[in-house]
Structures are given as structure tokens and as C-alpha cells.
Amino acid sequence: MTGKTVLVTGAAGFIGSNLAKRLLQDVQDIKVIGIDNMNDYYDVRLKEERLKELSDYTSFVFIKGDISDKATVDNVFDEYKPQIVVNLAAQAGVRYSISHPDAYILSNIIGFYNILEACRHSYDNRQTGVEHLVYASSSSVYGSNKKVPYSTEDKVDNPVSLYAATKKSNELMAHAYSKLYNIPSTGLRFFTVYGPAGRPDMAYFGFTDKLVKGETIKIFNYGNCKRDFTYIDDIVEGVVRVMQHAPERLNGEDGLPIPPYKVYNIGNNNPENLLDFVTILQEELVKAGVLPKNYDFEAHKELVPMQPGDVPVTYADTTPLEKDFGFKPSTALRDGLRVFAKWYAKIRKGIALS
């Protein structure tokens, strides 16, 4: 990736900002173009803090804009001619999709279509164009699949939320564009990403906010949920490795392109029970001084039924990722939550986190 121009959409987001920072730190002569609409789905000040870190790099360009606006996307491609595109911009959250479906259609469907079209037209007039499109999918596409661990070979035609349906749609759209226009594309199904400066709507962050305020946390499905928690550094490492190896362009026996298209899971391959997760989080928050040593956890816990759109377990089969890229996420949950707790202790006075 030395000397290349990379477009990262959702650059002020949790994964986007960490990816941009890693690229700017580690890759020589790289230019990173970041775009983000800075919406208020959660506290914008957290996004601004992430961008502030990136602004120290002279080879980082930030554009405030929305990928659902076709003219904005086309202008970015025309001006900067990115060789690698990493589409991380999306309306996130399973539960929010139940009450605010419009946001998901705009960002996740129309926005992604605009990115695909821009990639397609990057080859106009015999230009080299986009070498690799990498885009975020989600473990949510597996719905309530009973077979675990989840494999990218599994049938995923039964989404249990609109969010999951939009992510599966992204994979289908990318496949069609890869086939029709020979665009090398790789979809990444992320599994419950966590870490410092993460999304406040995620369980570990939301639980922490509530415990600090002395409120009760709700543990769904009476604690009988398992999640494949994946630390942010492992996610970024996986994305960086995938970015550098676009699926090969090949023709079939009919002379037409075989879609240069791949999908991988990026997960920890080690689901944790939600009650164990909450115990570890509480212990690390006490160690970091976020909560007092005599905090009564039992008084602030409530076991409740499963909620719409949720699934009882997520569990990633990462065999293809290991085989193709020699990488498997491995950060232990306690280690990752310890870093988060220390970050929360430092930052909570400066930013309203909820």
C-alpha cells in the first residue's frame, strides 16, 4: 500500500478512525481520504475526538459528507482517485433499525450503491481505477442460525433485523458488481467489536455508563447469550491484511469474469457468556477506579427476556481468514476490557459519553 491513496468511509467512526490511524502510522507515503457525515446517532464529541487525533497527520484529508449523496461520492472519486476503498460508513445498531428504518436504507443501501457506482466508473476511459473494494458486513447476517461456529459457507437468508438485511444486501450488491464490472471486492463480517473510544450504544459501553450513574443494567435472555467479542486492534489488523490482497481477476470457461469476490469472518472464535462478560467488565472497572471497590453489582443487575432483533449466540469460524492471511484474532476479553476501563477512567470527565 506504499504511496497509494486509500478512501475510508465512516472515518470518524470506531473502526474507521482506528484503521485510518494505523495506515497513517505504518504505511509509507500513504494518503488517507476520510469521509463521514458526523451524524448524532451517538455523541458527536466522541467522533470529533477521534478526528482530532487523525488531524495531526499531514497525509490525512477529511471530508464532511454523506455517502448517500451521490454527488459527494462522485466528487471524492474524481478529485482523489482512490486505489483502495474501505467502506465502513453505515447506520449501525440492530435495535435502532426497528425504530428508524429510513436511516438504514439511506446509508447502508443507497450509500453503498453510490460507492459501487463510483468504483465502477473509476475504470472509465481506460483508467486503472479502484484496485480493491473492502466493505463492512456483519455477524448479524447469520440471523438465528442454529449451526455454530458461523461459516461464510452457511446459508444466510433469514435476517432477524433490517440492519442484518441491509448488510446481506451489501454482499449481494458487491457480488453483482464484481461479476458485471470485474471489481475486486471483499466483505468482512465483523463480530461484536469493542475497545477504547468505541460506540456508546454497544453493551460494554452502555453498561459502564449506567453503572457509573448507579442505574440498573438489563441483561437480555436472562444472561443466556453468548457473544464473540472482538477487540478493535484485531479487527484493524484483519482489515489491513485483507486490503493488501484483492481477489484475483480471472475469466471462466465462457470467457466472462469469475467474480473477484470474497467474504470473511473477523471474530475472536471464542464466544463468551454475557454474565461472565459483565463480571469481567465490573472487575476491570473497579481496578481502573471507575467504580468503587464496594460497588453492589447484584443490586444493579436485572435479568430480562430476549429483545426483538437479537440472537442468542454469535460465534465466528475464522478458518478461511487464517488460511488466506495467516491471522486469527486473539486478544483475551479481560485484556481488551482492561484497556477500555483505563480509557474510560481518563476520558469520562472530558466528554459526555452517553
Short mmCIF file of C-alpha atoms in Angstrom, two decimals, residues 153-286:
data_model
loop_
_atom_site.label_atom_id
_atom_site.label_comp_id
_atom_site.label_asym_id
_atom_site.label_seq_id
_atom_site.Cartn_x
_atom_site.Cartn_y
_atom_site.Cartn_z
CA GLU A 153 -20.34 -21.11 3.59
CA ASP A 154 -23.59 -21.09 5.60
CA LYS A 155 -26.87 -20.04 4.03
CA VAL A 156 -27.83 -16.60 5.40
CA ASP A 157 -31.29 -15.92 4.01
CA ASN A 158 -33.16 -15.36 7.29
CA PRO A 159 -32.18 -11.99 8.79
CA VAL A 160 -33.92 -11.08 12.05
CA SER A 161 -33.44 -7.31 11.72
CA LEU A 162 -33.46 -4.70 8.97
CA TYR A 163 -29.84 -3.91 9.82
CA ALA A 164 -28.89 -7.53 9.07
CA ALA A 165 -30.93 -7.44 5.85
CA THR A 166 -29.06 -4.32 4.64
CA LYS A 167 -25.69 -5.95 5.34
CA LYS A 168 -26.64 -9.11 3.45
CA SER A 169 -27.85 -6.82 0.65
CA ASN A 170 -24.40 -5.21 0.56
CA GLU A 171 -22.83 -8.61 -0.03
CA LEU A 172 -25.27 -9.38 -2.85
CA MET A 173 -24.77 -5.98 -4.47
CA ALA A 174 -20.97 -6.32 -4.25
CA HIS A 175 -21.17 -9.77 -5.85
CA ALA A 176 -23.23 -8.41 -8.75
CA TYR A 177 -20.82 -5.51 -9.35
CA SER A 178 -17.80 -7.81 -9.05
CA LYS A 179 -19.33 -10.07 -11.70
CA LEU A 180 -20.56 -7.34 -14.06
CA TYR A 181 -17.66 -4.89 -13.83
CA ASN A 182 -14.78 -7.08 -12.59
CA ILE A 183 -14.40 -5.04 -9.38
CA PRO A 184 -12.30 -6.94 -6.79
CA SER A 185 -14.30 -6.80 -3.56
CA THR A 186 -14.03 -8.32 -0.10
CA GLY A 187 -16.77 -8.26 2.52
CA LEU A 188 -15.87 -8.56 6.20
CA ARG A 189 -18.38 -9.89 8.70
CA PHE A 190 -17.34 -8.25 11.97
CA PHE A 191 -18.25 -9.87 15.29
CA THR A 192 -19.09 -7.59 18.27
CA VAL A 193 -16.25 -5.09 18.10
CA TYR A 194 -15.17 -3.44 21.37
CA GLY A 195 -12.37 -1.34 22.81
CA PRO A 196 -11.44 2.18 23.97
CA ALA A 197 -13.33 5.08 22.33
CA GLY A 198 -15.87 2.61 20.95
CA ARG A 199 -19.54 3.09 20.21
CA PRO A 200 -21.55 4.15 23.27
CA ASP A 201 -24.54 2.07 22.11
CA MET A 202 -22.58 -1.17 22.50
CA ALA A 203 -23.30 -3.26 25.60
CA TYR A 204 -19.93 -2.86 27.35
CA PHE A 205 -20.06 0.93 26.97
CA GLY A 206 -23.75 1.28 27.82
CA PHE A 207 -23.37 -0.96 30.88
CA THR A 208 -20.44 1.16 32.10
CA ASP A 209 -22.38 4.41 31.70
CA LYS A 210 -25.32 3.01 33.65
CA LEU A 211 -23.18 1.53 36.45
CA VAL A 212 -21.35 4.85 36.88
CA LYS A 213 -24.71 6.61 37.25
CA GLY A 214 -25.96 3.98 39.70
CA GLU A 215 -28.59 2.72 37.25
CA THR A 216 -29.64 -0.89 36.65
CA ILE A 217 -28.28 -2.78 33.66
CA LYS A 218 -30.54 -5.17 31.76
CA ILE A 219 -29.04 -8.50 30.78
CA PHE A 220 -31.10 -9.99 27.97
CA ASN A 221 -32.26 -13.58 27.54
CA TYR A 222 -31.71 -13.92 31.31
CA GLY A 223 -27.96 -13.95 30.68
CA ASN A 224 -28.11 -16.91 28.31
CA CYS A 225 -26.46 -15.06 25.45
CA LYS A 226 -23.01 -15.65 24.05
CA ARG A 227 -21.06 -13.12 22.00
CA ASP A 228 -17.83 -13.44 20.05
CA PHE A 229 -16.27 -10.22 21.37
CA THR A 230 -13.51 -8.98 19.04
CA TYR A 231 -11.01 -6.36 20.17
CA ILE A 232 -10.60 -3.32 17.90
CA ASP A 233 -6.86 -3.91 17.25
CA ASP A 234 -7.64 -7.43 15.98
CA ILE A 235 -10.32 -6.03 13.67
CA VAL A 236 -7.94 -3.42 12.26
CA GLU A 237 -5.16 -6.00 11.78
CA GLY A 238 -7.58 -8.19 9.85
CA VAL A 239 -8.74 -5.31 7.64
CA VAL A 240 -5.17 -4.19 6.88
CA ARG A 241 -4.17 -7.71 5.84
CA VAL A 242 -7.24 -8.13 3.64
CA MET A 243 -6.76 -4.71 2.00
CA GLN A 244 -3.40 -5.76 0.59
CA HIS A 245 -4.69 -8.85 -1.21
CA ALA A 246 -7.54 -8.23 -3.61
CA PRO A 247 -9.33 -11.30 -5.01
CA GLU A 248 -7.72 -12.28 -8.30
CA ARG A 249 -9.38 -11.30 -11.58
CA LEU A 250 -9.91 -14.48 -13.60
CA ASN A 251 -12.08 -15.50 -16.54
CA GLY A 252 -14.23 -18.61 -16.63
CA GLU A 253 -14.60 -21.13 -19.46
CA ASP A 254 -17.19 -18.85 -21.05
CA GLY A 255 -14.60 -16.07 -21.29
CA LEU A 256 -16.55 -13.92 -18.82
CA PRO A 257 -15.11 -12.76 -15.47
CA ILE A 258 -15.40 -15.04 -12.47
CA PRO A 259 -16.44 -12.55 -9.78
CA PRO A 260 -13.28 -11.42 -7.91
CA TYR A 261 -15.30 -11.59 -4.71
CA LYS A 262 -14.62 -12.86 -1.18
CA VAL A 263 -16.29 -12.74 2.23
CA TYR A 264 -14.55 -13.41 5.56
CA ASN A 265 -15.49 -13.53 9.23
CA ILE A 266 -13.38 -11.46 11.59
CA GLY A 267 -14.19 -12.66 15.10
CA ASN A 268 -12.42 -13.97 18.16
CA ASN A 269 -13.58 -17.57 17.57
CA ASN A 270 -14.34 -17.75 21.30
CA PRO A 271 -17.88 -16.79 22.38
CA GLU A 272 -18.25 -15.50 25.94
CA ASN A 273 -21.33 -15.84 28.12
CA LEU A 274 -22.92 -12.45 28.78
CA LEU A 275 -22.94 -12.93 32.56
CA ASP A 276 -19.21 -13.78 32.54
CA PHE A 277 -18.59 -10.74 30.35
CA VAL A 278 -20.43 -8.46 32.81
CA THR A 279 -18.43 -9.89 35.74
CA ILE A 280 -15.10 -9.25 33.96
CA LEU A 281 -16.20 -5.73 32.97
CA GLN A 282 -17.16 -4.89 36.54
CA GLU A 283 -13.89 -6.20 37.92
CA GLU A 284 -11.86 -4.17 35.46
CA LEU A 285 -13.91 -1.01 36.13
CA VAL A 286 -13.14 -1.37 39.83
#
